[in-house]
Coordinates of C-alpha atoms in Angstrom, one line a residue:
X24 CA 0.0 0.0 0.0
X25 CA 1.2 3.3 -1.0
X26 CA 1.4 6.5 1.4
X27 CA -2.2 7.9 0.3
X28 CA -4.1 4.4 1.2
X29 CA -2.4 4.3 4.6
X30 CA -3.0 7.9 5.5
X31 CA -6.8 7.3 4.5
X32 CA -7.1 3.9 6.3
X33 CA -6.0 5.4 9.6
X34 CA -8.5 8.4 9.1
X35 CA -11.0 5.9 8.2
X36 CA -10.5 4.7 11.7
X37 CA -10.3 8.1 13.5
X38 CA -13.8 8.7 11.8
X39 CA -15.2 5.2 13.1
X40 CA -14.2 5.8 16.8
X41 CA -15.9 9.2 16.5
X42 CA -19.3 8.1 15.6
X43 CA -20.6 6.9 19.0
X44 CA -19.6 10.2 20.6
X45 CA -20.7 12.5 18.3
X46 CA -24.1 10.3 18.5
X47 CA -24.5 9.2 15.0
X48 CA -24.1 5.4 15.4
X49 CA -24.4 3.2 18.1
X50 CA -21.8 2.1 20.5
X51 CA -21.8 -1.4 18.4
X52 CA -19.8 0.6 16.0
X53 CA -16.8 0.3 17.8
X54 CA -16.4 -2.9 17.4
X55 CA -14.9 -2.8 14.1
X56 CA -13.3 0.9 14.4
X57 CA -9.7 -0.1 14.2
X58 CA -9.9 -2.4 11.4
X59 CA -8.6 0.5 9.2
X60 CA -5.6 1.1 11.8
X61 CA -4.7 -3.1 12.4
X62 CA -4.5 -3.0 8.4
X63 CA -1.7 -0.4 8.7
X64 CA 0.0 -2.3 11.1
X65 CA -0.5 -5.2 9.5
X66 CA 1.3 -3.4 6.6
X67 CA 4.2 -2.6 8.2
X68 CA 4.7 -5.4 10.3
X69 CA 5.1 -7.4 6.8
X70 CA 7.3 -4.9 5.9
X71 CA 11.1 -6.3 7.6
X72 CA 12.5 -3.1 7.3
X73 CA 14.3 -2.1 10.7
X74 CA 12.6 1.5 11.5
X75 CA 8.9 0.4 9.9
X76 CA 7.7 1.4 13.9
X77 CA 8.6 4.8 14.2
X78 CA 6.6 5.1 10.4
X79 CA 3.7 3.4 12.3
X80 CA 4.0 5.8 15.3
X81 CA 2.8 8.9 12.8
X82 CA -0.1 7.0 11.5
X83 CA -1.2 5.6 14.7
X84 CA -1.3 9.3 16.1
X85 CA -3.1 10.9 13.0
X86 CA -5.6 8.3 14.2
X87 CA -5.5 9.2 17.2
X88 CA -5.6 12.9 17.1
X89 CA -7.8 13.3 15.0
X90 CA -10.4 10.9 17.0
X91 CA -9.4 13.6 19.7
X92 CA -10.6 16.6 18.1
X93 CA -13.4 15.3 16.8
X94 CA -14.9 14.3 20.0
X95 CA -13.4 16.9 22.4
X96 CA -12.8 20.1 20.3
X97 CA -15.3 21.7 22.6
X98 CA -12.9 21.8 25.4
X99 CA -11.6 24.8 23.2
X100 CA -14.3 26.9 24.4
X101 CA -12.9 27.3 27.6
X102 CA -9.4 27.5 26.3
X103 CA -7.9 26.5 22.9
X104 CA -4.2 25.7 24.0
X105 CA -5.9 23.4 26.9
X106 CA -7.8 22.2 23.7
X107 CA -4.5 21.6 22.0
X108 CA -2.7 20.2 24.3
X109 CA -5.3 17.7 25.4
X110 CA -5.9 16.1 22.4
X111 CA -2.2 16.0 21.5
X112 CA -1.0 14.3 24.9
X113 CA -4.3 11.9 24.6
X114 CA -3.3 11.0 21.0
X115 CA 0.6 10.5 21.8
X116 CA -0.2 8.3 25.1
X117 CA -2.7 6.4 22.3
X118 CA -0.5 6.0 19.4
X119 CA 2.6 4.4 21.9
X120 CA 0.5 1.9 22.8
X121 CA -0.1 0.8 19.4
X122 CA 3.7 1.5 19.0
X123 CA 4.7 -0.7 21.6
X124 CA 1.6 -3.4 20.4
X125 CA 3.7 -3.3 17.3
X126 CA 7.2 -4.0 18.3
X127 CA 5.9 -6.7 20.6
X128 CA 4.2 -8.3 18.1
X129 CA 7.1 -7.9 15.4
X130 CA 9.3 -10.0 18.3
X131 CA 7.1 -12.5 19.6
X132 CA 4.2 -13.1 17.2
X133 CA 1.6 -14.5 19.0
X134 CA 1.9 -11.9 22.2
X135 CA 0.7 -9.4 19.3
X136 CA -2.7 -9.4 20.9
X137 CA -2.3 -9.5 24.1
X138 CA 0.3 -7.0 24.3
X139 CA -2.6 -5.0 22.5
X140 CA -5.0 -5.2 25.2
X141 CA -2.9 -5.1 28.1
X142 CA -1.5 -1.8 26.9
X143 CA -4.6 -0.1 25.9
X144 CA -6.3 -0.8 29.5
X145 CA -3.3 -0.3 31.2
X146 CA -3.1 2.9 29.9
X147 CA -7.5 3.8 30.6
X148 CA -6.6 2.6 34.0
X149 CA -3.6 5.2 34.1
X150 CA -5.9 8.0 33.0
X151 CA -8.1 7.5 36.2
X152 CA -5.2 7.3 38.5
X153 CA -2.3 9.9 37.5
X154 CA -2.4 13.3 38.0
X155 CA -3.8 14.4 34.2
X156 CA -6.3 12.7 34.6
X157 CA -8.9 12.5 30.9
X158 CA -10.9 9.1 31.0
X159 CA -13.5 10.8 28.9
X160 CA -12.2 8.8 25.5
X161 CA -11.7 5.4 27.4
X162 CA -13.9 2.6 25.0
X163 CA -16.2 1.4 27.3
X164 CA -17.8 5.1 27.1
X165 CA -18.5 5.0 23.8
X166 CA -22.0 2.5 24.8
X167 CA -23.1 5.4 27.6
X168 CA -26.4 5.6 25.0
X169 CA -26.8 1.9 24.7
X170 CA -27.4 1.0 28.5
X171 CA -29.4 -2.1 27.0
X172 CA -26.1 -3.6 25.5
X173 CA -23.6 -3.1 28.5
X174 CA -25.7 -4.1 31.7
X175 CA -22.7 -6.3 32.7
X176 CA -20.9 -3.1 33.3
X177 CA -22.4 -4.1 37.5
X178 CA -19.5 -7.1 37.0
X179 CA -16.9 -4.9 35.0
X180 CA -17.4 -1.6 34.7
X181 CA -16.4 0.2 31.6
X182 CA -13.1 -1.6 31.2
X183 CA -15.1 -4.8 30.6
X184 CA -16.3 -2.6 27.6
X185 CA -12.9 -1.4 26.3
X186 CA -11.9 -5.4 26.9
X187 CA -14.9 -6.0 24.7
X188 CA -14.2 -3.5 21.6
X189 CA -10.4 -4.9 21.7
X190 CA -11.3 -8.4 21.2
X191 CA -14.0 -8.0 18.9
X192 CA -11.8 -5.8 16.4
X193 CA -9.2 -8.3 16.8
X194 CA -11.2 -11.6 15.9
X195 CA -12.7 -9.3 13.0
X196 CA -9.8 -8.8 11.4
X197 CA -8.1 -12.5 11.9
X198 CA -11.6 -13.5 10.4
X199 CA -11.5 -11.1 6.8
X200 CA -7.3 -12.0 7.0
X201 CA -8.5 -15.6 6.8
X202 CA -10.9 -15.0 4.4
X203 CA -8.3 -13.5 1.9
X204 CA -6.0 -16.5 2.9
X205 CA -8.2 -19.3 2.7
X206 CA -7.8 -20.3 6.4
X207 CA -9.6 -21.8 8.3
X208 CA -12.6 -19.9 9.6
X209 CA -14.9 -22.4 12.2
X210 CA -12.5 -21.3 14.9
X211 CA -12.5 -17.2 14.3
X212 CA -16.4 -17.3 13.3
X213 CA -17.0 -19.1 16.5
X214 CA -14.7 -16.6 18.8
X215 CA -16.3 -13.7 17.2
X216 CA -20.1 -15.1 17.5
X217 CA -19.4 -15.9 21.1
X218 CA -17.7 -12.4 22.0
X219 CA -20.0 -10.5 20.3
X220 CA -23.7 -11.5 20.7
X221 CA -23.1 -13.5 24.0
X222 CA -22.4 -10.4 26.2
X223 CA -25.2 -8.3 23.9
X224 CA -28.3 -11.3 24.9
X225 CA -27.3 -11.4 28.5
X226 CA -27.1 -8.0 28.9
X227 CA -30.9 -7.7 26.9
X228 CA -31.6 -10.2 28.9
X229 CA -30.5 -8.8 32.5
X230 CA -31.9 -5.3 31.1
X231 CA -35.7 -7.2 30.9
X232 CA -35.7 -9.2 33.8
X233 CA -34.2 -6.0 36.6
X234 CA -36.8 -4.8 38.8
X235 CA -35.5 -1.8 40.3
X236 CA -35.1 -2.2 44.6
X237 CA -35.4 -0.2 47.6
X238 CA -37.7 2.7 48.8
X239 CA -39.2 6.0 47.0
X240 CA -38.1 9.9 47.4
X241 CA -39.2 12.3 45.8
X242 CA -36.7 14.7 44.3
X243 CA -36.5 18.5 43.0
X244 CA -34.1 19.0 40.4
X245 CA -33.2 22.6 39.9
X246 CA -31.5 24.0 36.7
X247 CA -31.3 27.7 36.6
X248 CA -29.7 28.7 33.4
X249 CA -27.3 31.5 34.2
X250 CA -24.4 31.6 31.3
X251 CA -21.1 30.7 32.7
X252 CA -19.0 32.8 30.5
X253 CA -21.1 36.4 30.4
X254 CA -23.6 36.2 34.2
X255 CA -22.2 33.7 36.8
X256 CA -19.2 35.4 37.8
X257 CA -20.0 38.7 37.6
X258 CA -22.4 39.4 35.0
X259 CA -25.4 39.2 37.2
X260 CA -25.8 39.7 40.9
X261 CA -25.5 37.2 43.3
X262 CA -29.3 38.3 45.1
X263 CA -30.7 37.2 42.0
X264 CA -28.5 34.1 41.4
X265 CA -30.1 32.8 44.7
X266 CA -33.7 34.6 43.7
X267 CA -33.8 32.3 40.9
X268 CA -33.6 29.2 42.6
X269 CA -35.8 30.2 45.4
X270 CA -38.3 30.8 42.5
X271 CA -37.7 27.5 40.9
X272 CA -37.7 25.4 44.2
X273 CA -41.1 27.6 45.0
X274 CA -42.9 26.3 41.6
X275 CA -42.8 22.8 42.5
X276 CA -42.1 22.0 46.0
X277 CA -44.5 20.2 48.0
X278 CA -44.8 18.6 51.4
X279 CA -43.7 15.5 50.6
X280 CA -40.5 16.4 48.6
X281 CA -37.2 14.6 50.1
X282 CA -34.5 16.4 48.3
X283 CA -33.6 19.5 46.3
X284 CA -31.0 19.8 44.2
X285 CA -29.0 22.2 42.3
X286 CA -26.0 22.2 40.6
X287 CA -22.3 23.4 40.8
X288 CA -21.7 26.4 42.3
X289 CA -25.3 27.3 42.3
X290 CA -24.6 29.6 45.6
X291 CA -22.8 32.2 46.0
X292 CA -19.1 32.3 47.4
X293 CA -19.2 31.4 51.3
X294 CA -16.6 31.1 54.1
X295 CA -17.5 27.9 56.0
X296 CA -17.9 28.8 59.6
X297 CA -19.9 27.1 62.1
X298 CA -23.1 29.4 62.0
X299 CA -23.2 29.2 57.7
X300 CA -26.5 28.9 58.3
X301 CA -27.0 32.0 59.2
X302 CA -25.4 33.2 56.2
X303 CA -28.0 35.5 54.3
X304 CA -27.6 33.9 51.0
X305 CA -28.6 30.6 52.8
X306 CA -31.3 31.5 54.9
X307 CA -34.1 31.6 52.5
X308 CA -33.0 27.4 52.1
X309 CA -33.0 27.1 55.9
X310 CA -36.7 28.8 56.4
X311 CA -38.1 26.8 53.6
X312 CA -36.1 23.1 55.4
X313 CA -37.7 24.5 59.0
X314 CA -41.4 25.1 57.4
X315 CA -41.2 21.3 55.7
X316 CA -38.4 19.3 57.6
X317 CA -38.4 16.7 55.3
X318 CA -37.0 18.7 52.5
X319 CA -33.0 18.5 52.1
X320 CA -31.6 20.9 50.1
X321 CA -28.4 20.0 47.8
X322 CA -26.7 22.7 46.4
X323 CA -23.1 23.6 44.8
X324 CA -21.1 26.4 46.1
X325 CA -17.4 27.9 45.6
X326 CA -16.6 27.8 49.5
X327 CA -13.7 29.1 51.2
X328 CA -12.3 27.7 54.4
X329 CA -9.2 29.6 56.9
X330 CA -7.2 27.4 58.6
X331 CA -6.2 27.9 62.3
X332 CA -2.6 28.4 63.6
X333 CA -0.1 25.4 63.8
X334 CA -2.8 23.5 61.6
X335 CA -1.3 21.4 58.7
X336 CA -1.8 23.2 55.6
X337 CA -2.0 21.6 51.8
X338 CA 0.1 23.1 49.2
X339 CA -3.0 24.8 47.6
X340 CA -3.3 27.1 50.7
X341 CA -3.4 30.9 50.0
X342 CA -3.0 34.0 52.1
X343 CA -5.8 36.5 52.8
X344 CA -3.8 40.1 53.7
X345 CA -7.1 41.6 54.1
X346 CA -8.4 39.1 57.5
X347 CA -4.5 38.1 57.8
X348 CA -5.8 34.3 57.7
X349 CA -4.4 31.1 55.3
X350 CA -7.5 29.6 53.4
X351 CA -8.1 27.6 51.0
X352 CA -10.7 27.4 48.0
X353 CA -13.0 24.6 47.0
X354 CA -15.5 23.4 44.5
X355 CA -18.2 22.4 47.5
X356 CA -21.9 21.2 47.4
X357 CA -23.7 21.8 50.9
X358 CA -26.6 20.1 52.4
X359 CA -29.3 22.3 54.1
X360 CA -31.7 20.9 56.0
X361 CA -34.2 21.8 59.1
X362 CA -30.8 21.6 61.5
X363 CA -28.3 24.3 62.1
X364 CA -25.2 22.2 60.8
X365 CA -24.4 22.2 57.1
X366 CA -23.1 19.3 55.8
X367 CA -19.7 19.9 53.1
X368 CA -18.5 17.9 50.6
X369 CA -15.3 18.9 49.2
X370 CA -14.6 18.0 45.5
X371 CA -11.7 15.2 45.1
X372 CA -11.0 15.1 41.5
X373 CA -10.2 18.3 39.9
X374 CA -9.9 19.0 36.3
X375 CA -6.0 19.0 35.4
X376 CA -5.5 23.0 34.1
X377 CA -9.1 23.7 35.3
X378 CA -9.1 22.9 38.7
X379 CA -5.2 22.2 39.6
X380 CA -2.3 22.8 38.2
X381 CA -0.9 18.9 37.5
X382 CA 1.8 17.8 39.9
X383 CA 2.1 21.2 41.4
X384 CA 4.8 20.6 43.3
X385 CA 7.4 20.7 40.4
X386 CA 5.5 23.7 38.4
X387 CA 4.7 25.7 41.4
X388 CA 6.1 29.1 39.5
X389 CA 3.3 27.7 36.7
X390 CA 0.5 28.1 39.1
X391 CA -0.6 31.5 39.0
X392 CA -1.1 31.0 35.0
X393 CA -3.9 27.7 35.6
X394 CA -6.7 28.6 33.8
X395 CA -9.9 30.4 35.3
X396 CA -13.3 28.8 35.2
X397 CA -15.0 29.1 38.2
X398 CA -14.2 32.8 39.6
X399 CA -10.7 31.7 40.8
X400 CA -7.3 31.6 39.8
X401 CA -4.8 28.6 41.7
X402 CA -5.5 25.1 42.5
X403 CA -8.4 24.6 44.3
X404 CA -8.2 22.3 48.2
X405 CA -9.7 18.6 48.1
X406 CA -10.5 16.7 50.7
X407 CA -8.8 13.4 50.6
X408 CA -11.7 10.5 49.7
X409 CA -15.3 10.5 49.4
X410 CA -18.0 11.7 52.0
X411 CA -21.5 11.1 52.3
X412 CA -24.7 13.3 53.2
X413 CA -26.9 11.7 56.1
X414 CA -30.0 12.7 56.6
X415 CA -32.2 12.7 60.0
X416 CA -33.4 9.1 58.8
X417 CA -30.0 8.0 58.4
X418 CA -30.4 8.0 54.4
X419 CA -26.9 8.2 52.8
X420 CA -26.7 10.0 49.3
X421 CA -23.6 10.7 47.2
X422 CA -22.6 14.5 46.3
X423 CA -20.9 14.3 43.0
X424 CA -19.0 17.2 41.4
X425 CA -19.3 17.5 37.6
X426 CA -16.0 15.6 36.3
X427 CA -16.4 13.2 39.6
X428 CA -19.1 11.3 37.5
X429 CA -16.7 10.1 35.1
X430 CA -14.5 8.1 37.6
X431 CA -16.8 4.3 38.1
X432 CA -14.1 3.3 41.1
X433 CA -14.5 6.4 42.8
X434 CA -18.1 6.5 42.8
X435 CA -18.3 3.0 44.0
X436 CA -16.4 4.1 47.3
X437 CA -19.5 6.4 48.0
X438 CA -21.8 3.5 47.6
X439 CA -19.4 1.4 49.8
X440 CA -19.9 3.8 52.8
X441 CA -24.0 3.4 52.4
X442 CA -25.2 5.9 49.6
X443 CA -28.6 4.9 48.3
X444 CA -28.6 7.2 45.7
X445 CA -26.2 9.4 44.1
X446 CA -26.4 13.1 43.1
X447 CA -24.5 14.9 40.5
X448 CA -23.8 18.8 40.5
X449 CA -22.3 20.1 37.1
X450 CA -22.2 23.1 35.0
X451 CA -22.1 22.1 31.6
X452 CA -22.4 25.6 30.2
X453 CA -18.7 25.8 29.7
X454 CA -18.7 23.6 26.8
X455 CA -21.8 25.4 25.3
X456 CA -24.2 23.9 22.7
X457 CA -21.8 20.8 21.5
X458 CA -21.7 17.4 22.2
X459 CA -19.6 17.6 25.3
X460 CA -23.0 18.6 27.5
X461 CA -24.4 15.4 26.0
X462 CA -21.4 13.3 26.5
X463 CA -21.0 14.2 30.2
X464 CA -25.0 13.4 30.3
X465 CA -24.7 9.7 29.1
X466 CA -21.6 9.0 31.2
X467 CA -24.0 9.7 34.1
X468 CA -26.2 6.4 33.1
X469 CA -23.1 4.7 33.1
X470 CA -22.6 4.9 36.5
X471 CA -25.9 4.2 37.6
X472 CA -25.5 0.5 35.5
X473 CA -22.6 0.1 37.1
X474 CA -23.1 1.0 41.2
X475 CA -27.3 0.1 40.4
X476 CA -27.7 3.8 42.1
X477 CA -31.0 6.1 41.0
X478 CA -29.4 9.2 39.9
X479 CA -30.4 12.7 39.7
X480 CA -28.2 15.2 37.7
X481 CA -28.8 18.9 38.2
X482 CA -26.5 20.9 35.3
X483 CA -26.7 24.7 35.4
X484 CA -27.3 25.0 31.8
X485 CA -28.7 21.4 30.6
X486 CA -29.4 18.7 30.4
X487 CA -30.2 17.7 33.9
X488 CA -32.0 14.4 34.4
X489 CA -33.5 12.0 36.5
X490 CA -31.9 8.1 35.6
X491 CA -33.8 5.0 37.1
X492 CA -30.8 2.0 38.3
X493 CA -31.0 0.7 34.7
X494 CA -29.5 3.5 33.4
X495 CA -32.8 4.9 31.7
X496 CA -33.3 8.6 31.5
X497 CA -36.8 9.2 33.0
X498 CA -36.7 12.4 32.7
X499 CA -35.1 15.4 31.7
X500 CA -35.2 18.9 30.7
X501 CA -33.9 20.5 27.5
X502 CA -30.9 22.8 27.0
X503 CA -30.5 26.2 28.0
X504 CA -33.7 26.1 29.7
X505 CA -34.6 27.5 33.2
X506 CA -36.7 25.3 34.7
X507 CA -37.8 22.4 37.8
X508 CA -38.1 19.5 37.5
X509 CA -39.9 16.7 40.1
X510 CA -39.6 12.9 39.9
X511 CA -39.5 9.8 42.4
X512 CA -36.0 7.6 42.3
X513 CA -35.5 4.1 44.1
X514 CA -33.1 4.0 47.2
X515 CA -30.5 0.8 46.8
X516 CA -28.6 -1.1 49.3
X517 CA -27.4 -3.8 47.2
X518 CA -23.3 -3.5 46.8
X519 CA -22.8 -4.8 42.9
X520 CA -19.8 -6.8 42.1
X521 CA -17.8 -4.1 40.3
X522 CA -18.5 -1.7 43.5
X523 CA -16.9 -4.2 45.4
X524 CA -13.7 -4.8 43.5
X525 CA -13.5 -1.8 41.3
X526 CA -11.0 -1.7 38.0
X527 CA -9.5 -4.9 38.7
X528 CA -9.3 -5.4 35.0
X529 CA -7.1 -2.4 35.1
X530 CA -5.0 -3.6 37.8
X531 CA -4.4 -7.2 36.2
X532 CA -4.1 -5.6 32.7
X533 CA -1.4 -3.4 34.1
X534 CA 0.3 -6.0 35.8
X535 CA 0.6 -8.0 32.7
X536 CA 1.8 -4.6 30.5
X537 CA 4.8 -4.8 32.9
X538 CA 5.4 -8.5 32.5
X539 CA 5.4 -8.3 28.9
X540 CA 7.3 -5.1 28.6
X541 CA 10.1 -6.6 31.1
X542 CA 10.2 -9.8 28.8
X543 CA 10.7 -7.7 25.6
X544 CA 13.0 -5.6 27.1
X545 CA 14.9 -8.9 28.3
X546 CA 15.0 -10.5 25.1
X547 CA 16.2 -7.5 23.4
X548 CA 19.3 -7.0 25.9
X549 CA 19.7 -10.6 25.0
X550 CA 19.7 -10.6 21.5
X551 CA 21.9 -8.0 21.5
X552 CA 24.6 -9.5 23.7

């Protein structure tokens, strides 16, 4: 093949992993996507010159970067070199793994495969754990609209997915490369058959037969519609940030409403002190919990919090000349109820240039310079692990912040300490009208397959939605609408299998990408010598 047929091959695939993200084809699609790319390698691995990898390497990231940009271009709304440089570290950690599946496979033939798999979900597993963290491409995602097909995610979560779309593409192609080679074919038709429609009829299958468990609340779900970019932080007051929630809760809340909930940083900015509930943007939440005290509300907020003298101080602390205090800043959501103590929940997982500056300790003169998307400059605090909110009748729900909802293992630690249902705060205006609201939306079902956990999702700007523990949205408003929304949601107790032992299919496949690198690296030194 000449250099035009391999340049349009690994577009071809680029275009096919693109489709169930961009919401034109189903998440079935992926199953064949990198046919076009294992043709290329295919090419060059028949081809005995010595330096046919590094070749490879430049084909494997046009793939890959341009798989990027399709689906995440929409991160340049909030910054275009973020934008850049996202999609161009994403698509070179991409392309070495199908450079190092290539020189694997070029020594030892029939670890080709494997090598394949174990470096591809050794490196999804690394994008949940390091400190640039960017899931939002792993494979599995790419069925977050076909809940139906992927109800074993409660056993796997979405690495059983990736694992899925890695073994189909590769029985695929041994299949058609038998087919042009008059092989045999009973063995690879069988594989395929079995891989392929067995997980898709169980899954059908599991999806019929689930009756949703547990208990009813009823839940408000608040979306206020107050642009990001020209009214949040400072285009429109504060007293009529709040106004318009206390308007929205007003339309539809009833005495036997559990729950409230609105989205990131909904309230204004707050110093947490022990009598925040005397705060007057808060007040208006208290009266309205102390009137009905089964109503909880569940709000977002950019809090701030000092820190007392000789007290331990994280490196994200900053200096306040004007009370002569150390604080620190976080992304918070709050819990208001008929009591005078305010429940916090600190966000864990920042976005990497958002939120934090990525392993700050080595770029601190860099930090000033993080970019500014939620009326702050710096890294913002964490708190260490997840925390739950309790209510009165000891019912546990999970307060999720906006990216949280893309980690599965970290939401399952919520569910491990007793959530029954889980509640996701965003602000999805950043990303305006694109795809990126939508793909954020459908990750949200994802996790509610995965930990069987009701959801309800409150996003500033849209969509937010109720999801029942099948991963169904029951209901939703649309985008850029101010509005309220009311629904009932099932409370769950049952711990799933993939809550209990989380990415373990990352932690073996990462175990064996060390083995096998160590053995190539071995033989190499060997065959040298």
């Amino acid at each position: 093949m000449n250099r035009n047929q391999l340049t349009a091959l690994s577009i071809f695939s680029a275009f096919l992993l693109s489709l169930p993200w961009l919401g034109i084809l189903p998440g079935l699609t992926l199953l064949i996507a990198f046919m076009p790319l294992l043709i290329v390698e295919d090419h060059f691995y028949n081809n005995k010159k010595i330096n046919t990898g590094i070749v490879f390497f430049a084909y494997a990231f046009l793939c890959f970067w341009i798989w990027n940009i399709l689906t995440t271009w929409w991160i340049g709304h909030a910054s275009f070199t973020g934008a850049i440089l996202v999609t161009l570290l994403n698509a070179s950690l991409m392309a070495t793994v199908w450079w190092l599946f290539h020189l694997v496979k070029r020594r030892f033939r029939l670890l080709g495969n494997l090598s394949l798999i174990a470096f591809w979900i050794s490196l999804e597993y690394l994008q949940y754990n390091w400190d640039i963290e960017w899931p939002w491409l792993n494979l599995g995602n790419g069925f977050a609209n076909n809940v139906k097909l992927v109800q074993w995610y409660q056993y796997t979560g979405i690495l059983g997915g990736t694992l899925w779309v890695l073994m189909g593409n590769l029985l695929v192609f041994q299949l058609c490369k038998g087919l042009t080679s008059s092989r045999r074919l009973a063995l690879p038709l069988t594989l395929l058959i079995v891989v392929t429609l067995v997980p898709v009829w169980l899954s059908v299958r599991a999806y019929n037969r689930y009756e949703e468990k547990g208990g009813s609340v009823e839940i408000i779900i608040l979306q206020p519609n107050i642009d990001p970019y020209r009214e949040k932080f400072g285009g429109m007051s504060e007293a009529l940030q709040t106004e318009i929630l206390i308007h929205l809760t007003d339309s539809l809340l009833s005495p036997s409403v559990d729950y409230v909930v609105g989205p990131e940083t909904a309230l204004p900015p707050l110093w947490e002190k022990p009598d925040l509930y005397q705060h007057p943007d808060l007040i208006p939440f208290v009266e309205r919990a102390r009137h009905n005290p089964r109503v909880k509300f569940v709000l977002g907020a950019l809090t701030r919090a000092g820190f007392r003298e000789g007290e331990k101080m994280p490196e994200t602390v900053r200096y306040d000349e004007e009370r002569g205090v150390y604080y620190d800043v976080y992304n918070a959501a709050l819990q208001i109820d008929s009591s005078s103590t305010i429940q916090t929940y600190h966000k864990s997982l920042l976005v990497s240039g958002v939120e934090k500056m990525p392993y700050s300790r080595y770029f601190t003169v860099l930090e000033k310079y993080i970019v500014d998307l939620g009326g702050t400059t710096g890294s913002l605090g964490t708190q260490e692990e997840s925390s739950n909110f309790t209510s009165a009748t000891g019912l546990q729900t999970a307060p999720v912040i906006c990216f949280e909802s893309v980690f599965g293992e970290y939401l399952g630690t919520y569910i491990k300490k007793g959530a029954g249902l889980i509640f996701i705060l965003t602000n999805d205006g950043w990303w305006k009208h694109t795809a990126g609201y939508r793909q954020h939306l459908s990750y949200a079902r994802l996790r509610a397959v995965e930990t069987r956990r009701s959801i309800a999702r409150s996003a500033n700007t849209g969509i937010s939605a109720f999801i029942n523990q099948r991963g169904d949205i029951t209901g939703q408003t649309g985008w850029e609408e101010r509005t309220a929304i009311r629904d009932t949601l099932k409370i769950n107790d049952k711990i799933t299998f993939y809550v209990r032992y989380g990415d373990y299919i990352g932690r073996i496949c990462s175990f064996m990408a060390v083995l096998l690198l160590l053995y190539y690296l071995s033989q190499s030194y060997m065959k040298r010598v």
